């Protein structure tokens, strides 16, 4: 009987050790960010799904900038956009608007939605346009058509904002359409923990941890660094 209890305690100790190890690993993964020595400027991407953010806390804990979702496709405005940029400005966090591009919508319609949602500002960061495949749109149009549509979208929003936009491109989208080989813009790439090297030109921004947990927001955020 005693030996059975000992085995049970040993088993329980092993299980607890494994659970503790898994918890510590999870904390390390969700809390990881590249070194500030290598990338002094670091920030986040937020949208309405993150709820109410404590922007003062975000600023105090090392968020240098935020890209705030503004629009998606040709119909969807992020309901938190105006409140988020106002709060970011008040907290001293630099911000830029983000549009999620939809291959199933006309570029001119998407540009109209963006222009009527995002005010021109001399102090905001350049707009970012997020290119990636989604379940909402399974279509994959011809590359020439996509490049033409993207050029139309960029020309219209850049005329409105007065500066070039940034291309935030997922790896599968870039491999399929090769945007960076044909459109001369700053690129923002994504790769969890590892340096991304899938574009035709060096990246300037990198989503290093897509699920980082930080003080000031309840949900995980994309953590982004800038290469200077």
PDB file of C-alpha atoms in Angstrom:
ATOM      1  CA  UNK A   1       0.000   0.000   0.000  1.00  0.00           C
ATOM      2  CA  UNK A   2       2.800   2.417   0.897  1.00  0.00           C
ATOM      3  CA  UNK A   3       4.648   1.715  -2.354  1.00  0.00           C
ATOM      4  CA  UNK A   4       1.419   2.406  -4.274  1.00  0.00           C
ATOM      5  CA  UNK A   5       1.049   5.780  -2.578  1.00  0.00           C
ATOM      6  CA  UNK A   6       4.669   6.632  -3.370  1.00  0.00           C
ATOM      7  CA  UNK A   7       4.131   5.832  -7.044  1.00  0.00           C
ATOM      8  CA  UNK A   8       0.973   7.941  -7.040  1.00  0.00           C
ATOM      9  CA  UNK A   9       2.801  10.901  -5.491  1.00  0.00           C
ATOM     10  CA  UNK A  10       5.627  10.545  -8.003  1.00  0.00           C
ATOM     11  CA  UNK A  11       3.141  10.474 -10.849  1.00  0.00           C
ATOM     12  CA  UNK A  12       1.386  13.562  -9.472  1.00  0.00           C
ATOM     13  CA  UNK A  13       4.735  15.346  -9.098  1.00  0.00           C
ATOM     14  CA  UNK A  14       5.639  14.550 -12.708  1.00  0.00           C
ATOM     15  CA  UNK A  15       2.273  15.823 -13.954  1.00  0.00           C
ATOM     16  CA  UNK A  16       2.608  19.037 -11.944  1.00  0.00           C
ATOM     17  CA  UNK A  17       6.145  19.557 -13.231  1.00  0.00           C
ATOM     18  CA  UNK A  18       4.953  19.104 -16.821  1.00  0.00           C
ATOM     19  CA  UNK A  19       2.073  21.511 -16.289  1.00  0.00           C
ATOM     20  CA  UNK A  20       4.377  24.081 -14.719  1.00  0.00           C
ATOM     21  CA  UNK A  21       6.842  23.683 -17.563  1.00  0.00           C
ATOM     22  CA  UNK A  22       4.059  24.116 -20.139  1.00  0.00           C
ATOM     23  CA  UNK A  23       2.809  27.231 -18.331  1.00  0.00           C
ATOM     24  CA  UNK A  24       6.275  28.773 -18.187  1.00  0.00           C
ATOM     25  CA  UNK A  25       6.809  27.991 -21.872  1.00  0.00           C
ATOM     26  CA  UNK A  26       3.457  29.576 -22.727  1.00  0.00           C
ATOM     27  CA  UNK A  27       4.381  32.685 -20.735  1.00  0.00           C
ATOM     28  CA  UNK A  28       7.744  32.883 -22.499  1.00  0.00           C
ATOM     29  CA  UNK A  29       6.175  32.508 -25.945  1.00  0.00           C
ATOM     30  CA  UNK A  30       3.320  34.964 -25.429  1.00  0.00           C
ATOM     31  CA  UNK A  31       5.591  37.488 -23.751  1.00  0.00           C
ATOM     32  CA  UNK A  32       8.483  37.320 -26.212  1.00  0.00           C
ATOM     33  CA  UNK A  33       9.656  40.309 -28.247  1.00  0.00           C
ATOM     34  CA  UNK A  34      12.915  41.013 -30.093  1.00  0.00           C
ATOM     35  CA  UNK A  35      15.621  42.855 -28.202  1.00  0.00           C
ATOM     36  CA  UNK A  36      15.387  46.633 -27.987  1.00  0.00           C
ATOM     37  CA  UNK A  37      19.123  46.727 -28.634  1.00  0.00           C
ATOM     38  CA  UNK A  38      18.445  45.391 -32.126  1.00  0.00           C
ATOM     39  CA  UNK A  39      15.093  47.073 -32.713  1.00  0.00           C
ATOM     40  CA  UNK A  40      14.610  50.191 -30.575  1.00  0.00           C
ATOM     41  CA  UNK A  41      11.209  51.042 -32.073  1.00  0.00           C
ATOM     42  CA  UNK A  42       8.432  48.514 -31.421  1.00  0.00           C
ATOM     43  CA  UNK A  43       4.638  48.619 -31.572  1.00  0.00           C
ATOM     44  CA  UNK A  44       1.333  46.849 -32.060  1.00  0.00           C
ATOM     45  CA  UNK A  45      -1.636  46.279 -34.367  1.00  0.00           C
ATOM     46  CA  UNK A  46      -5.100  46.688 -32.834  1.00  0.00           C
ATOM     47  CA  UNK A  47      -8.741  46.575 -33.890  1.00  0.00           C
ATOM     48  CA  UNK A  48     -12.198  46.428 -32.361  1.00  0.00           C
ATOM     49  CA  UNK A  49     -11.697  42.815 -31.237  1.00  0.00           C
ATOM     50  CA  UNK A  50      -9.229  44.055 -28.601  1.00  0.00           C
ATOM     51  CA  UNK A  51     -11.949  45.936 -26.740  1.00  0.00           C
ATOM     52  CA  UNK A  52     -11.177  49.067 -24.727  1.00  0.00           C
ATOM     53  CA  UNK A  53      -7.446  49.656 -24.516  1.00  0.00           C
ATOM     54  CA  UNK A  54      -5.563  51.419 -21.745  1.00  0.00           C
ATOM     55  CA  UNK A  55      -3.429  53.609 -23.988  1.00  0.00           C
ATOM     56  CA  UNK A  56      -1.578  55.270 -21.116  1.00  0.00           C
ATOM     57  CA  UNK A  57      -0.537  51.816 -19.884  1.00  0.00           C
ATOM     58  CA  UNK A  58       0.487  50.773 -23.387  1.00  0.00           C
ATOM     59  CA  UNK A  59       2.663  53.855 -23.713  1.00  0.00           C
ATOM     60  CA  UNK A  60       4.237  53.239 -20.311  1.00  0.00           C
ATOM     61  CA  UNK A  61       5.058  49.612 -21.102  1.00  0.00           C
ATOM     62  CA  UNK A  62       6.942  50.209 -24.333  1.00  0.00           C
ATOM     63  CA  UNK A  63       4.445  50.599 -27.169  1.00  0.00           C
ATOM     64  CA  UNK A  64       6.108  53.194 -29.398  1.00  0.00           C
ATOM     65  CA  UNK A  65       3.479  53.120 -32.144  1.00  0.00           C
ATOM     66  CA  UNK A  66       0.213  51.437 -33.087  1.00  0.00           C
ATOM     67  CA  UNK A  67      -1.351  50.534 -36.381  1.00  0.00           C
ATOM     68  CA  UNK A  68      -5.086  50.864 -35.897  1.00  0.00           C
ATOM     69  CA  UNK A  69      -7.525  48.968 -38.105  1.00  0.00           C
ATOM     70  CA  UNK A  70      -9.684  51.439 -40.011  1.00  0.00           C
ATOM     71  CA  UNK A  71     -11.358  49.594 -42.876  1.00  0.00           C
ATOM     72  CA  UNK A  72     -11.678  46.207 -44.527  1.00  0.00           C
ATOM     73  CA  UNK A  73     -12.750  45.611 -48.107  1.00  0.00           C
ATOM     74  CA  UNK A  74     -15.347  48.042 -49.428  1.00  0.00           C
ATOM     75  CA  UNK A  75     -17.964  47.925 -46.667  1.00  0.00           C
ATOM     76  CA  UNK A  76     -16.503  47.342 -43.211  1.00  0.00           C
ATOM     77  CA  UNK A  77     -15.402  50.214 -40.988  1.00  0.00           C
ATOM     78  CA  UNK A  78     -13.768  49.276 -37.700  1.00  0.00           C
ATOM     79  CA  UNK A  79     -16.116  50.696 -35.036  1.00  0.00           C
ATOM     80  CA  UNK A  80     -13.217  51.473 -32.673  1.00  0.00           C
ATOM     81  CA  UNK A  81     -11.042  53.340 -35.161  1.00  0.00           C
ATOM     82  CA  UNK A  82     -11.935  56.922 -34.244  1.00  0.00           C
ATOM     83  CA  UNK A  83     -11.792  56.255 -30.493  1.00  0.00           C
ATOM     84  CA  UNK A  84      -8.497  54.377 -30.781  1.00  0.00           C
ATOM     85  CA  UNK A  85      -6.661  57.056 -32.743  1.00  0.00           C
ATOM     86  CA  UNK A  86      -7.960  59.783 -30.420  1.00  0.00           C
ATOM     87  CA  UNK A  87      -6.810  57.841 -27.348  1.00  0.00           C
ATOM     88  CA  UNK A  88      -3.464  56.974 -28.921  1.00  0.00           C
ATOM     89  CA  UNK A  89      -2.859  60.635 -29.721  1.00  0.00           C
ATOM     90  CA  UNK A  90      -3.750  61.672 -26.190  1.00  0.00           C
ATOM     91  CA  UNK A  91      -1.355  59.066 -24.736  1.00  0.00           C
ATOM     92  CA  UNK A  92       1.483  60.177 -27.014  1.00  0.00           C
ATOM     93  CA  UNK A  93       1.544  56.921 -29.007  1.00  0.00           C
ATOM     94  CA  UNK A  94       2.213  57.430 -32.710  1.00  0.00           C
ATOM     95  CA  UNK A  95      -0.443  55.771 -34.851  1.00  0.00           C
ATOM     96  CA  UNK A  96      -1.197  54.875 -38.428  1.00  0.00           C
ATOM     97  CA  UNK A  97      -4.354  53.607 -40.151  1.00  0.00           C
ATOM     98  CA  UNK A  98      -4.571  50.064 -41.495  1.00  0.00           C
ATOM     99  CA  UNK A  99      -6.750  48.764 -44.327  1.00  0.00           C
ATOM    100  CA  UNK A 100      -7.332  45.045 -44.896  1.00  0.00           C
ATOM    101  CA  UNK A 101      -7.421  44.535 -48.656  1.00  0.00           C
ATOM    102  CA  UNK A 102     -10.115  42.264 -50.122  1.00  0.00           C
ATOM    103  CA  UNK A 103      -9.427  40.516 -53.428  1.00  0.00           C
ATOM    104  CA  UNK A 104     -13.176  40.118 -53.958  1.00  0.00           C
ATOM    105  CA  UNK A 105     -13.902  43.870 -53.940  1.00  0.00           C
ATOM    106  CA  UNK A 106     -13.114  46.580 -56.467  1.00  0.00           C
ATOM    107  CA  UNK A 107     -10.100  48.677 -55.591  1.00  0.00           C
ATOM    108  CA  UNK A 108     -11.938  51.936 -56.237  1.00  0.00           C
ATOM    109  CA  UNK A 109     -14.729  50.953 -53.835  1.00  0.00           C
ATOM    110  CA  UNK A 110     -12.194  50.015 -51.162  1.00  0.00           C
ATOM    111  CA  UNK A 111     -10.371  53.302 -51.658  1.00  0.00           C
ATOM    112  CA  UNK A 112     -13.624  55.249 -51.296  1.00  0.00           C
ATOM    113  CA  UNK A 113     -14.369  53.536 -47.993  1.00  0.00           C
ATOM    114  CA  UNK A 114     -10.861  54.231 -46.704  1.00  0.00           C
ATOM    115  CA  UNK A 115     -10.835  57.872 -47.803  1.00  0.00           C
ATOM    116  CA  UNK A 116     -14.212  58.572 -46.201  1.00  0.00           C
ATOM    117  CA  UNK A 117     -13.112  56.903 -42.946  1.00  0.00           C
ATOM    118  CA  UNK A 118      -9.523  58.030 -42.430  1.00  0.00           C
ATOM    119  CA  UNK A 119      -8.873  61.766 -42.102  1.00  0.00           C
ATOM    120  CA  UNK A 120      -5.724  63.215 -43.579  1.00  0.00           C
ATOM    121  CA  UNK A 121      -3.155  63.966 -40.868  1.00  0.00           C
ATOM    122  CA  UNK A 122       0.340  65.369 -41.055  1.00  0.00           C
ATOM    123  CA  UNK A 123       1.258  63.693 -37.771  1.00  0.00           C
ATOM    124  CA  UNK A 124       0.036  60.137 -38.346  1.00  0.00           C
ATOM    125  CA  UNK A 125       2.226  57.339 -39.672  1.00  0.00           C
ATOM    126  CA  UNK A 126       1.894  56.224 -43.304  1.00  0.00           C
ATOM    127  CA  UNK A 127      -1.121  54.027 -43.977  1.00  0.00           C
ATOM    128  CA  UNK A 128      -0.547  50.269 -44.046  1.00  0.00           C
ATOM    129  CA  UNK A 129      -2.407  47.967 -46.426  1.00  0.00           C
ATOM    130  CA  UNK A 130      -2.723  44.375 -45.244  1.00  0.00           C
ATOM    131  CA  UNK A 131      -2.604  41.771 -48.003  1.00  0.00           C
ATOM    132  CA  UNK A 132      -3.440  38.179 -47.150  1.00  0.00           C
ATOM    133  CA  UNK A 133      -5.815  35.399 -48.090  1.00  0.00           C
ATOM    134  CA  UNK A 134      -8.948  34.971 -45.996  1.00  0.00           C
ATOM    135  CA  UNK A 135     -11.928  32.667 -45.663  1.00  0.00           C
ATOM    136  CA  UNK A 136     -14.212  35.566 -46.599  1.00  0.00           C
ATOM    137  CA  UNK A 137     -12.746  35.684 -50.099  1.00  0.00           C
ATOM    138  CA  UNK A 138     -11.509  32.458 -51.670  1.00  0.00           C
ATOM    139  CA  UNK A 139     -11.030  33.978 -55.128  1.00  0.00           C
ATOM    140  CA  UNK A 140      -7.483  34.293 -56.494  1.00  0.00           C
ATOM    141  CA  UNK A 141      -7.649  36.588 -59.533  1.00  0.00           C
ATOM    142  CA  UNK A 142      -4.947  36.763 -62.180  1.00  0.00           C
ATOM    143  CA  UNK A 143      -1.749  38.474 -61.029  1.00  0.00           C
ATOM    144  CA  UNK A 144      -1.902  41.194 -63.682  1.00  0.00           C
ATOM    145  CA  UNK A 145      -5.421  42.126 -62.590  1.00  0.00           C
ATOM    146  CA  UNK A 146      -4.445  42.184 -58.922  1.00  0.00           C
ATOM    147  CA  UNK A 147      -1.420  44.386 -59.577  1.00  0.00           C
ATOM    148  CA  UNK A 148      -3.555  46.797 -61.581  1.00  0.00           C
ATOM    149  CA  UNK A 149      -6.210  46.948 -58.872  1.00  0.00           C
ATOM    150  CA  UNK A 150      -3.661  47.415 -56.103  1.00  0.00           C
ATOM    151  CA  UNK A 151      -2.040  50.244 -58.066  1.00  0.00           C
ATOM    152  CA  UNK A 152      -5.458  51.911 -58.382  1.00  0.00           C
ATOM    153  CA  UNK A 153      -6.140  51.565 -54.673  1.00  0.00           C
ATOM    154  CA  UNK A 154      -2.738  52.920 -53.682  1.00  0.00           C
ATOM    155  CA  UNK A 155      -2.889  55.893 -56.027  1.00  0.00           C
ATOM    156  CA  UNK A 156      -6.231  56.987 -54.608  1.00  0.00           C
ATOM    157  CA  UNK A 157      -5.468  56.624 -50.899  1.00  0.00           C
ATOM    158  CA  UNK A 158      -1.979  58.102 -51.303  1.00  0.00           C
ATOM    159  CA  UNK A 159      -3.414  61.139 -53.074  1.00  0.00           C
ATOM    160  CA  UNK A 160      -5.741  61.550 -50.100  1.00  0.00           C
ATOM    161  CA  UNK A 161      -3.059  61.105 -47.426  1.00  0.00           C
ATOM    162  CA  UNK A 162      -0.198  62.784 -49.270  1.00  0.00           C
ATOM    163  CA  UNK A 163       2.395  60.036 -48.739  1.00  0.00           C
ATOM    164  CA  UNK A 164       3.202  56.479 -49.875  1.00  0.00           C
ATOM    165  CA  UNK A 165       1.572  53.574 -48.082  1.00  0.00           C
ATOM    166  CA  UNK A 166       3.252  50.496 -46.581  1.00  0.00           C
ATOM    167  CA  UNK A 167       2.562  47.003 -47.915  1.00  0.00           C
ATOM    168  CA  UNK A 168       1.890  44.510 -45.108  1.00  0.00           C
ATOM    169  CA  UNK A 169       2.109  41.211 -46.953  1.00  0.00           C
ATOM    170  CA  UNK A 170       1.684  37.657 -45.690  1.00  0.00           C
ATOM    171  CA  UNK A 171       4.099  35.032 -46.966  1.00  0.00           C
ATOM    172  CA  UNK A 172       1.536  33.020 -48.941  1.00  0.00           C
ATOM    173  CA  UNK A 173       0.147  36.173 -50.589  1.00  0.00           C
ATOM    174  CA  UNK A 174       3.629  37.380 -51.550  1.00  0.00           C
ATOM    175  CA  UNK A 175       4.611  33.999 -52.943  1.00  0.00           C
ATOM    176  CA  UNK A 176       1.451  33.906 -55.060  1.00  0.00           C
ATOM    177  CA  UNK A 177       1.382  37.506 -56.346  1.00  0.00           C
ATOM    178  CA  UNK A 178       4.950  38.782 -55.797  1.00  0.00           C
ATOM    179  CA  UNK A 179       3.784  42.288 -54.927  1.00  0.00           C
ATOM    180  CA  UNK A 180       7.222  43.411 -53.796  1.00  0.00           C
ATOM    181  CA  UNK A 181       8.755  42.732 -57.203  1.00  0.00           C
ATOM    182  CA  UNK A 182       6.343  45.056 -59.014  1.00  0.00           C
ATOM    183  CA  UNK A 183       5.178  47.677 -56.511  1.00  0.00           C
ATOM    184  CA  UNK A 184       7.879  49.944 -55.106  1.00  0.00           C
ATOM    185  CA  UNK A 185       6.800  50.493 -51.541  1.00  0.00           C
ATOM    186  CA  UNK A 186       8.121  49.828 -48.045  1.00  0.00           C
ATOM    187  CA  UNK A 187       7.322  46.243 -47.079  1.00  0.00           C
ATOM    188  CA  UNK A 188       6.106  44.894 -43.760  1.00  0.00           C
ATOM    189  CA  UNK A 189       6.537  41.134 -43.414  1.00  0.00           C
ATOM    190  CA  UNK A 190       5.368  38.475 -40.970  1.00  0.00           C
ATOM    191  CA  UNK A 191       7.140  35.519 -39.421  1.00  0.00           C
ATOM    192  CA  UNK A 192       6.752  34.286 -35.872  1.00  0.00           C
ATOM    193  CA  UNK A 193      10.064  34.585 -33.956  1.00  0.00           C
ATOM    194  CA  UNK A 194      12.194  34.199 -37.114  1.00  0.00           C
ATOM    195  CA  UNK A 195      13.414  36.878 -39.506  1.00  0.00           C
ATOM    196  CA  UNK A 196      11.257  37.000 -42.660  1.00  0.00           C
ATOM    197  CA  UNK A 197      13.078  36.840 -45.979  1.00  0.00           C
ATOM    198  CA  UNK A 198      10.327  36.133 -48.501  1.00  0.00           C
ATOM    199  CA  UNK A 199      10.050  39.504 -50.260  1.00  0.00           C
ATOM    200  CA  UNK A 200      12.030  40.875 -53.188  1.00  0.00           C
ATOM    201  CA  UNK A 201      13.301  43.809 -51.130  1.00  0.00           C
ATOM    202  CA  UNK A 202      14.492  44.142 -47.524  1.00  0.00           C
ATOM    203  CA  UNK A 203      11.709  44.569 -44.996  1.00  0.00           C
ATOM    204  CA  UNK A 204      11.391  47.688 -42.866  1.00  0.00           C
ATOM    205  CA  UNK A 205       8.733  46.332 -40.501  1.00  0.00           C
ATOM    206  CA  UNK A 206       8.327  42.828 -39.101  1.00  0.00           C
ATOM    207  CA  UNK A 207       5.491  41.200 -37.167  1.00  0.00           C
ATOM    208  CA  UNK A 208       7.692  39.149 -34.860  1.00  0.00           C
ATOM    209  CA  UNK A 209       5.050  37.798 -32.475  1.00  0.00           C
ATOM    210  CA  UNK A 210       1.420  37.663 -33.691  1.00  0.00           C
ATOM    211  CA  UNK A 211       0.038  36.720 -30.257  1.00  0.00           C
ATOM    212  CA  UNK A 212       1.924  38.754 -27.665  1.00  0.00           C
ATOM    213  CA  UNK A 213       0.254  39.514 -24.345  1.00  0.00           C
ATOM    214  CA  UNK A 214       0.994  42.916 -22.826  1.00  0.00           C
ATOM    215  CA  UNK A 215      -0.394  45.175 -20.125  1.00  0.00           C
ATOM    216  CA  UNK A 216      -3.079  47.572 -21.294  1.00  0.00           C
ATOM    217  CA  UNK A 217      -5.041  45.182 -23.513  1.00  0.00           C
ATOM    218  CA  UNK A 218      -6.886  42.002 -22.598  1.00  0.00           C
ATOM    219  CA  UNK A 219      -6.413  40.160 -25.898  1.00  0.00           C
ATOM    220  CA  UNK A 220      -3.105  39.164 -27.569  1.00  0.00           C
ATOM    221  CA  UNK A 221      -1.783  41.655 -30.121  1.00  0.00           C
ATOM    222  CA  UNK A 222       0.502  41.556 -33.133  1.00  0.00           C
ATOM    223  CA  UNK A 223       3.910  42.800 -31.958  1.00  0.00           C
ATOM    224  CA  UNK A 224       5.811  44.690 -34.637  1.00  0.00           C
ATOM    225  CA  UNK A 225       9.369  46.005 -34.843  1.00  0.00           C
ATOM    226  CA  UNK A 226      11.023  48.514 -37.149  1.00  0.00           C
ATOM    227  CA  UNK A 227      14.387  48.024 -38.800  1.00  0.00           C
ATOM    228  CA  UNK A 228      16.286  51.317 -38.863  1.00  0.00           C
TER     229      UNK A 228
END
